[in-house]
Coordinates of C-alpha atoms and ligand atoms in Angstrom, one line a residue:
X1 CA 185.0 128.3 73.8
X2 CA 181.4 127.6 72.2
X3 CA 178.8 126.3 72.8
X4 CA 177.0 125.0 69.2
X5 CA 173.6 124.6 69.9
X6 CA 172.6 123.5 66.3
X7 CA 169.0 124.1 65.7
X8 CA 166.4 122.7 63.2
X9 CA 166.2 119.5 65.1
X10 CA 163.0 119.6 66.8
X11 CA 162.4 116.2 67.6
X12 CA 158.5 116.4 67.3
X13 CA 157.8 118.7 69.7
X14 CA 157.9 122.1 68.2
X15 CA 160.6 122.9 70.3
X16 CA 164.2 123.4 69.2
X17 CA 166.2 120.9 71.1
X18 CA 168.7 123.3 72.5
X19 CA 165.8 125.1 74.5
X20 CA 164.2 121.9 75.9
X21 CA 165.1 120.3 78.2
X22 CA 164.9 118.3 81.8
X23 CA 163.4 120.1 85.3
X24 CA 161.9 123.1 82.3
X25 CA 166.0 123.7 82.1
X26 CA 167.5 124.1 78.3
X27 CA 169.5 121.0 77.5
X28 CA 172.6 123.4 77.0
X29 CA 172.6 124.4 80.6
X30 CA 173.8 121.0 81.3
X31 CA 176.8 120.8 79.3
X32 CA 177.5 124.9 79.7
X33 CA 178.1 124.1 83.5
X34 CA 180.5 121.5 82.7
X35 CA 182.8 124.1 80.6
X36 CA 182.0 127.1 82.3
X37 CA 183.8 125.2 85.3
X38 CA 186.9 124.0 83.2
X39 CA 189.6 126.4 84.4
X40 CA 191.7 128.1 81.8
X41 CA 188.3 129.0 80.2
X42 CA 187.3 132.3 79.4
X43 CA 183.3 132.0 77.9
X44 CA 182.0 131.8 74.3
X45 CA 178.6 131.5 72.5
X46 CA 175.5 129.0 73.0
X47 CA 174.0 129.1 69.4
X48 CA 170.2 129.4 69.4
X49 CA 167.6 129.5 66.7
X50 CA 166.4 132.9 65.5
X51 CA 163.9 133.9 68.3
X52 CA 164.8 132.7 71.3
X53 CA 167.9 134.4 71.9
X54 CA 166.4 136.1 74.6
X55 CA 165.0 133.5 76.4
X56 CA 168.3 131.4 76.4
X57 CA 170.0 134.6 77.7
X58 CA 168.2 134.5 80.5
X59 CA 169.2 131.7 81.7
X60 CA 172.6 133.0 81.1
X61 CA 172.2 134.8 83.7
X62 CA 174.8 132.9 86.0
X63 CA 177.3 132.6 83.0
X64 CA 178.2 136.1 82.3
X65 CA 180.8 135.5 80.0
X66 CA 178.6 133.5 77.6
X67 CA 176.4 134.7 75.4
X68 CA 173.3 133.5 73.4
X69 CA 174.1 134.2 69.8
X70 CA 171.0 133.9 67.2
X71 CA 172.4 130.4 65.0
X72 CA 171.9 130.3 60.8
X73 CA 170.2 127.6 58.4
X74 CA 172.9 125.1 58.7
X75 CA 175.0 123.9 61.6
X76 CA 178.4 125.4 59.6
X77 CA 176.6 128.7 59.9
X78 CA 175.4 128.4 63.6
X79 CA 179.3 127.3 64.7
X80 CA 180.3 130.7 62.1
X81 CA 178.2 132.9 63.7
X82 CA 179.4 131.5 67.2
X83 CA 183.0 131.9 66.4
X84 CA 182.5 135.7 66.2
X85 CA 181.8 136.0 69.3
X86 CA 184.3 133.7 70.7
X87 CA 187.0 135.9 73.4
X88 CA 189.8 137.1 71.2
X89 CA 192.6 136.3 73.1
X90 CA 191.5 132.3 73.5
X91 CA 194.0 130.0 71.8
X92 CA 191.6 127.2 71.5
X93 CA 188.0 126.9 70.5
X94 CA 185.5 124.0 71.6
X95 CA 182.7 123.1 69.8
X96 CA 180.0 121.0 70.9
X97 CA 176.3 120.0 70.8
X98 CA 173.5 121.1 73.2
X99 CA 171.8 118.2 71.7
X100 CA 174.8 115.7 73.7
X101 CA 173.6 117.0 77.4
X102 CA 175.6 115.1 79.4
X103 CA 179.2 115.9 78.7
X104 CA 182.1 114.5 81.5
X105 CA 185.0 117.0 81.9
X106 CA 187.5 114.7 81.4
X107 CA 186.6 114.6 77.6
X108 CA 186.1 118.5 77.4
X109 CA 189.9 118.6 78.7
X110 CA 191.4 116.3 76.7
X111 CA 189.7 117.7 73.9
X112 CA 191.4 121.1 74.4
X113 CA 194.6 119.6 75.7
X114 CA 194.6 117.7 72.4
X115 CA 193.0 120.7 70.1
X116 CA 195.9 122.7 71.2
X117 CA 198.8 120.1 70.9
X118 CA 197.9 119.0 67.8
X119 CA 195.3 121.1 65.9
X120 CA 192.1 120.3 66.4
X121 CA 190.4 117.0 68.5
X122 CA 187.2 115.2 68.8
X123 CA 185.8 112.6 71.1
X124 CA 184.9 109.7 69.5
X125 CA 184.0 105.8 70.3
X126 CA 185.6 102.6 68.9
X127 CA 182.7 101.2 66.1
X128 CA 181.4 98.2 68.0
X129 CA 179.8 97.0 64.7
X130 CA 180.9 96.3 61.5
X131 CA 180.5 99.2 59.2
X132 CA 180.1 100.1 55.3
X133 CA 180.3 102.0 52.5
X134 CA 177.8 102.0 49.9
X135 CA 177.7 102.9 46.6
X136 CA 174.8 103.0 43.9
X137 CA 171.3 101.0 44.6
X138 CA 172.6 100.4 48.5
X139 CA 175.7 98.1 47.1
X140 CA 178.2 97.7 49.5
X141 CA 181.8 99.2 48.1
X142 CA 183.5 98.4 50.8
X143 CA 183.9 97.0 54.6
X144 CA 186.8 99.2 56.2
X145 CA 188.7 97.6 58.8
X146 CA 187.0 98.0 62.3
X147 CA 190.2 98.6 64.3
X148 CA 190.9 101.8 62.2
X149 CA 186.9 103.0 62.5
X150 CA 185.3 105.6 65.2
X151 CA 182.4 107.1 66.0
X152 CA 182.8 110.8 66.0
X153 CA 180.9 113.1 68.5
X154 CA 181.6 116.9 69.8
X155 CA 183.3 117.8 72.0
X156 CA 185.3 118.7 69.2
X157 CA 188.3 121.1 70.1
X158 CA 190.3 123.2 67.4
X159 CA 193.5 125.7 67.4
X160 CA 190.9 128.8 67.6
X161 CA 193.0 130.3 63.9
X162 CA 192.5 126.8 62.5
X163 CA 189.0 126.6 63.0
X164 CA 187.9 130.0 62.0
X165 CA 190.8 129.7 58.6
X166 CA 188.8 126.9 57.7
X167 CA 185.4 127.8 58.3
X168 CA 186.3 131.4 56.3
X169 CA 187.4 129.2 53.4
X170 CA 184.9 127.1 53.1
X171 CA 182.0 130.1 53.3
X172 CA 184.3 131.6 50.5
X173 CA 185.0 129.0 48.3
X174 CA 183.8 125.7 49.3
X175 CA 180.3 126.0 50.0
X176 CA 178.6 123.3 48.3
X177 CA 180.7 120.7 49.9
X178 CA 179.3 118.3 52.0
X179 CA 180.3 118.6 55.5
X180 CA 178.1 117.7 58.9
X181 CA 180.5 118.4 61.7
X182 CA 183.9 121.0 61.9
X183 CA 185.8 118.1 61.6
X184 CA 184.9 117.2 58.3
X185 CA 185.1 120.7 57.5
X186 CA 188.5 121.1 59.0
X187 CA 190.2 118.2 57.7
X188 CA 188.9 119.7 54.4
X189 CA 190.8 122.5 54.8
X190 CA 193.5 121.0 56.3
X191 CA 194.0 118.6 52.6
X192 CA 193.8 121.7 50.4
X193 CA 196.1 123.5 52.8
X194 CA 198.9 121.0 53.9
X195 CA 200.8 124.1 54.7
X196 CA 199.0 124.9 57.9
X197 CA 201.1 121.8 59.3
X198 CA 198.0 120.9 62.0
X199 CA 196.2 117.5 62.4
X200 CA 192.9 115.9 64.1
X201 CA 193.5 113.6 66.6
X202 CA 190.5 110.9 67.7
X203 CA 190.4 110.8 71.7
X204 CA 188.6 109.0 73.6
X205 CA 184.7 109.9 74.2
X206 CA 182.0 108.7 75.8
X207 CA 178.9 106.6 75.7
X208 CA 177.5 109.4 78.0
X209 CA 177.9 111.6 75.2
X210 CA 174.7 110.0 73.7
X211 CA 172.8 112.5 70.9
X212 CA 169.2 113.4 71.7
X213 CA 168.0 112.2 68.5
X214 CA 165.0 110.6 68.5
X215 CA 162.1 110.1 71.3
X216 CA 163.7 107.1 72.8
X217 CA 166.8 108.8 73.1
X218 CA 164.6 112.0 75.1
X219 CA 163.3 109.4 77.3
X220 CA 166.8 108.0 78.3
X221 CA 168.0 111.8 78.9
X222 CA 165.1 112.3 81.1
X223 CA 166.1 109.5 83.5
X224 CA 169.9 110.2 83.6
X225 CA 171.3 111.5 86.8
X226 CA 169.9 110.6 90.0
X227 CA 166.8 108.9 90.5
X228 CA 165.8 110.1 93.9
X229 CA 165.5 114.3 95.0
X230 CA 165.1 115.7 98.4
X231 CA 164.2 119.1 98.9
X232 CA 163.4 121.4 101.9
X233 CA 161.2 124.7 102.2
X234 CA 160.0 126.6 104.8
X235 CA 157.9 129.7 105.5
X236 CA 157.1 132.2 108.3
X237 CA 153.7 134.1 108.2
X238 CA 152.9 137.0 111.0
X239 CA 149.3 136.7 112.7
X240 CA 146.8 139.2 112.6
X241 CA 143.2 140.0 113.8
X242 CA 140.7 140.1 111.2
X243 CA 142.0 137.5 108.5
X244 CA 140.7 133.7 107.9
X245 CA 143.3 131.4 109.5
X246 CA 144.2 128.4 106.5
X247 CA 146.7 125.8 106.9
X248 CA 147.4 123.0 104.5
X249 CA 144.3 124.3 102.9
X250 CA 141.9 124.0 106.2
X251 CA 140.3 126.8 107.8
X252 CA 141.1 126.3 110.9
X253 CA 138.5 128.8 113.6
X254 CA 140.5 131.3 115.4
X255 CA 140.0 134.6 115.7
X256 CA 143.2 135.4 113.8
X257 CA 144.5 134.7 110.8
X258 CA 148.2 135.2 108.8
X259 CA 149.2 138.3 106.8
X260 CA 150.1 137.9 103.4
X261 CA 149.8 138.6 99.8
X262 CA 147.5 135.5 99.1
X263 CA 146.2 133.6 102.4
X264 CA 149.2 133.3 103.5
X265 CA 148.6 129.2 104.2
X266 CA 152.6 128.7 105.8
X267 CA 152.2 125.2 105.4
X268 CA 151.5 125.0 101.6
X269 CA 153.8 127.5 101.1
X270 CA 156.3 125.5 102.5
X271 CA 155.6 122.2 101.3
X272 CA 155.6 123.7 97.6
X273 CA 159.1 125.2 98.0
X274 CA 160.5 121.6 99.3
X275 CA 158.5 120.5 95.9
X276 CA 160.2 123.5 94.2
X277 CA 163.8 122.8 95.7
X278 CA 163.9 119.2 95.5
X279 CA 163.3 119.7 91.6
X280 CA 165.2 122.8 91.0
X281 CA 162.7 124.6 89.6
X282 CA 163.1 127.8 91.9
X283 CA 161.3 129.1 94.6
X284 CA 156.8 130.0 94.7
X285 CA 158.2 134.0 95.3
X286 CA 159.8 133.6 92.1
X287 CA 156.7 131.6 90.4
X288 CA 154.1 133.7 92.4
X289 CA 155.6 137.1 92.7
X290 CA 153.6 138.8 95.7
X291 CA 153.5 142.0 94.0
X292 CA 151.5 140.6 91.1
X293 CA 147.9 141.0 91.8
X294 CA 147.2 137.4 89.8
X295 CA 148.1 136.3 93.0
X296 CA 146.1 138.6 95.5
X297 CA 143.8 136.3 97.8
X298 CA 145.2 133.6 95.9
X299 CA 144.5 130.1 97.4
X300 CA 147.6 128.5 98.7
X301 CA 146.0 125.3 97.9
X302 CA 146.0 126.0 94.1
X303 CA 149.6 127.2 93.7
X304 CA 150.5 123.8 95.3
X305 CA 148.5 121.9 92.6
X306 CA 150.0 123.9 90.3
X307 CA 153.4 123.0 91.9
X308 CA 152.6 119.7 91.9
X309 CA 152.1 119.8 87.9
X310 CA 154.9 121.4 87.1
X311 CA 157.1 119.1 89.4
X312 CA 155.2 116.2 87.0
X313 CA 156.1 118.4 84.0
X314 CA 159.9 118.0 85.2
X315 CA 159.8 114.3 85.3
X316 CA 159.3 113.8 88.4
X317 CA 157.0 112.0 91.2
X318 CA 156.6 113.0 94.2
X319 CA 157.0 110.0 96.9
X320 CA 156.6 111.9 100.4
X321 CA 156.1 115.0 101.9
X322 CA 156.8 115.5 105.6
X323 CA 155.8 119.0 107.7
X324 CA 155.5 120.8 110.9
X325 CA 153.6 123.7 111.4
X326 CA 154.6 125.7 114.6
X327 CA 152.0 127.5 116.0
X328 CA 151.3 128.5 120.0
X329 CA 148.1 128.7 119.3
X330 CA 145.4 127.2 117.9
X331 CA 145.6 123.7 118.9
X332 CA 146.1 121.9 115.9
X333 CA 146.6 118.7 116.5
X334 CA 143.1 117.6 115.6
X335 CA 143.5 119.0 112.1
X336 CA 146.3 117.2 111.2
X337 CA 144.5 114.7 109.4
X338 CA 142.5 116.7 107.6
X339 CA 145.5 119.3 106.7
X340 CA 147.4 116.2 105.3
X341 CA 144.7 114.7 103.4
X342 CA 143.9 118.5 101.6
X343 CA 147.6 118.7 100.6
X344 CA 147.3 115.2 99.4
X345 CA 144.6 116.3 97.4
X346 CA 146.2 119.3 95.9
X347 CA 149.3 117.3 94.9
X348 CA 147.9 114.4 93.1
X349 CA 149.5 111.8 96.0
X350 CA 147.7 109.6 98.5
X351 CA 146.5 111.3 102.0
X352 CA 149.6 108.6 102.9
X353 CA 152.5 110.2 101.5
X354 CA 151.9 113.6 103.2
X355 CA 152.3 113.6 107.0
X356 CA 151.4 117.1 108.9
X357 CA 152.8 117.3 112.6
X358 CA 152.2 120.3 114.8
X359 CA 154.1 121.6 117.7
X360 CA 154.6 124.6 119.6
X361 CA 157.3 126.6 120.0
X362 CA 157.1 126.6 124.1
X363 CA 157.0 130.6 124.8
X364 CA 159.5 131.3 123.3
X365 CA 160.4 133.5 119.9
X366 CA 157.8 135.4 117.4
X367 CA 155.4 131.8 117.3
X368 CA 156.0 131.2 120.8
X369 CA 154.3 134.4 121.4
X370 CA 151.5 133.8 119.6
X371 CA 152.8 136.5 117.0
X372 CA 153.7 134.3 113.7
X373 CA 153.3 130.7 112.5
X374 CA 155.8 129.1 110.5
X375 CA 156.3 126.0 108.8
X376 CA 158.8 123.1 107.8
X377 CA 158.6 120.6 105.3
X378 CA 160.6 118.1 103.4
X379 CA 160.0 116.5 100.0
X380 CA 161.2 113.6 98.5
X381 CA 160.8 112.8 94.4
X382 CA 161.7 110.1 92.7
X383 CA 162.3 110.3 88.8
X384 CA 158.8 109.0 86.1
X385 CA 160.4 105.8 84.7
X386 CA 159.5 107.1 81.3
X387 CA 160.3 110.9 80.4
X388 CA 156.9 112.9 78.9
X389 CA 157.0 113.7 75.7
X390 CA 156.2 117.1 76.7
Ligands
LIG1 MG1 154.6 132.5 102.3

């Protein structure tokens, strides 16, 4: 099982396409998740440019038995240096583009299915227009019949000897031929060695498995998948004497305030990890570590903005935010307003979208005695219409 991430293709942004991606995610996280959950699979190789083999590992983190391999000049060499470190003892070997995110299972099975029946097998789509072949000064040689015409794209799955017999061939003796894809290569192989008895088979693919090509084809990746993201945080801070009491970035008088590594605001702490949660993008003790002394007195206010942006980085708006803060004491009810409209500021949003409520906790627990104040919040995005170009 692999994972080709091809490389080279930057697509304007100085960023190899593997390692971009949607929500600040790689692209091949979305298609590794897909495979990784296929059963009968046992891990492979996401192929990443030279460099940034480390930072794709990272976020291989949750796929232990993948690993980021560094790829080669030309995709032939990225999918050689993936096969070595496919799992020896898998029959069958998948190949398939980071750049072609969105992959449904059903293809990768009956890729592999297929692969292993027959030899190898790749998705592919009917050609819905007419198609040529040219020769000299753009002349067309030839209109093939339609019916017998497809669109090739990867998933494509091979008999794991197959696929590395013909890659080991071509490296040794073929490699000035002209092949883009390991189907071309195969079939190659397969001509100048009819004795290996395997074939290709076309199976069905998917418009889904659209290539991230050029910038309109970015723009339609960032909007895939649901429109609409909910997320929830919340937050507990312990009250002390002798610290400034802040809340949705108000200082609120009393004559304590809460204990923390930055002020300790509960309320923007928990309305950016509903921000955080409802993109994916983690959690602020992950983003703002309270043992790094950036963060020491930081203002609770600013992480949120800086939330906020990289929310917007991810693609996304954010259309409400709703909180309670639960707090004995002071009365806050007359800073709601005010709390709302701060947070509001912070985010980028209207003093509309955001709506603060307060309530106490009637006695009872560590905020009922006056001891703590915690904090609730929900968070609703909806997707940009048009996906940043970074
Ligand atoms: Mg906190």
């Amino acid at each position: 099982m692999l994972v080709a991430a091809g490389q080279g293709n930057r697509l304007g942004l100085g960023v190899p396409k593997a390692m971009m991606g949607r929500g600040g995610r790689p692209l091949f996280l979305e298609p590794l998740a897909v495979l990784a959950g296929l059963p009968g699979v046992m891990g492979g190789a996401v192929v990443v440019p030279p460099g940034w083999e480390e930072e794709a590992g990272r976020w291989l983190a949750p796929y232990p038995s993948f690993q980021a391999v560094s790829g080669g000049a030309q995709r032939h060499d990225s999918v050689w240096a993936g096969l070595a470190h496919r799992p020896r003892e898998a029959a069958v070997v998948l190949v398939h583009d980071a750049a072609r995110p969105f992959l449904p299972w059903e293809v990768a099975e009956t890729c592999l299915r297929e692969g292993s029946r027959w030899g190898g097998a790749v998705a592919s789509l009917p050609a819905a227009d007419t198609m040529a072949l040219l020769g000299e000064g753009d002349a067309i040689e030839e209109v093939p019949a339609r019916s017998r015409l497809r669109l090739l794209q990867t998933p494509q799955a091979f008999r794991a000897s197959l696929l590395e017999g013909a890659h080991r061939w071509f490296r040794e003796t073929r490699p000035s031929l002209e092949v883009t894809d390991d189907v071309g290569l195969v079939l190659a192989y397969l001509k100048a060695h009819p004795e290996e008895g395997g074939r290709i088979v076309a199976v069905q693919g998917s418009f889904d498995l659209r290539k991230v090509t050029y910038p309109e084809d970015w723009a339609w990746a960032q909007r895939k998948g649901p429109a609409f993201r909910v997320g929830l945080g919340y937050d507990i801070h312990r009250l002390v004497e002798g610290r400034p009491l802040f809340l949705g970035g108000v200082e609120i008088p009393y004559d304590k305030g809460l204990l923390g590594h930055s002020d300790a605001d509960v309320l923007c702490h928990a309305v950016a990890d509903a921000l955080l949660g409802a993109a994916a993008l983690g959690d602020i003790g992950q983003h703002f570590p309270d043992d790094d002394p950036r963060f020491a007195g930081a203002s609770s206010w600013h992480l949120l903005q800086r939330v906020a942006e990289m929310v917007g980085e991810a693609g996304w708006e954010i259309a409400s935010v709703d909180a309670v803060v639960v707090a004995e004491a002071p009365r806050l009810q007359p800073y709601r307003q005010a709390m709302a409209e701060e947070m509001a500021r912070a985010m980028g949003t209207l003093p509309s979208q955001v709506a603060v409520k307060a309530t106490t906790h009637e006695g009872m627990g560590p905020q009922g005695r006056g001891e703590a104040i915690s904090a609730q919040a929900v968070a609703l995005l909806v997707r940009k219409q048009e996906g940043a170009m970074g």
